C-alpha atoms as one frame of an Amber mdcrd trajectory, in Angstrom:
protein
   4.515 -59.678   0.588   4.912 -58.260   5.335   6.480 -55.758   5.672   8.797
 -55.955   8.152  10.571 -51.955   8.896   9.509 -50.663  11.461   7.320 -47.518
  12.882  10.310 -45.377  13.518  11.651 -46.976   9.367  12.182 -42.976   7.654
  10.861 -44.369   3.936   7.848 -46.399   5.649   6.449 -43.067   6.540   7.112
 -41.469   3.671   5.553 -44.685   2.234   2.632 -44.313   4.783   2.085 -39.261
   4.488   1.642 -40.346   0.739  -1.013 -43.425   0.521  -2.210 -40.627   2.877
  -1.543 -37.770   0.649  -3.258 -39.461  -2.306  -6.346 -40.757  -0.402  -7.631
 -37.224   0.200  -6.182 -35.640  -2.617  -9.135 -38.839  -3.966 -11.557 -37.555
  -1.496 -11.171 -34.176  -3.082 -11.456 -34.910  -6.184 -14.772 -36.601  -4.975
 -15.946 -33.701  -3.362 -15.522 -31.322  -5.647 -17.266 -33.955  -8.989 -20.914
 -34.373  -5.963 -20.241 -29.750  -6.074 -21.135 -29.522  -9.431 -24.103 -31.845
  -9.847 -26.151 -30.225  -6.873 -24.773 -27.709  -8.699 -26.533 -28.877 -11.956
 -29.546 -29.991  -9.831 -30.738 -27.133  -8.253 -29.648 -25.414 -11.586 -33.268
 -28.059 -13.394 -34.818 -27.183  -9.960 -34.587 -23.153 -10.555 -35.377 -23.455
 -14.003 -38.416 -26.124 -12.920 -39.474 -24.270 -10.317 -39.825 -20.790 -12.555
 -41.993 -23.221 -15.092 -44.453 -23.955 -12.595 -44.871 -20.422 -11.434 -45.490
 -18.831 -14.784 -47.902 -22.011 -15.226 -49.302 -21.220 -12.374 -50.022 -17.000
 -13.374 -51.078 -18.261 -17.054 -54.230 -20.873 -15.365 -55.018 -17.566 -12.937
 -54.601 -14.958 -15.647 -56.976 -17.410 -17.715 -58.869 -17.434 -15.107 -59.524
 -14.164 -13.875 -60.564 -13.745 -17.521 -63.771 -15.316 -17.473
């Protein structure tokens, strides 16, 4: 469907702006989801790093006992 309204048509301007707002809102939602995923991954990395450090300490303690 061809839109024959001109750039100065207020209804066209409103529709164009609403489309931009909708797009930005979708991007904000996607960004929030990605930030949440990054936080979850960071938490997993910290947990695994702590586990590794604990295992290293156990190995060091057992090696010192020999």
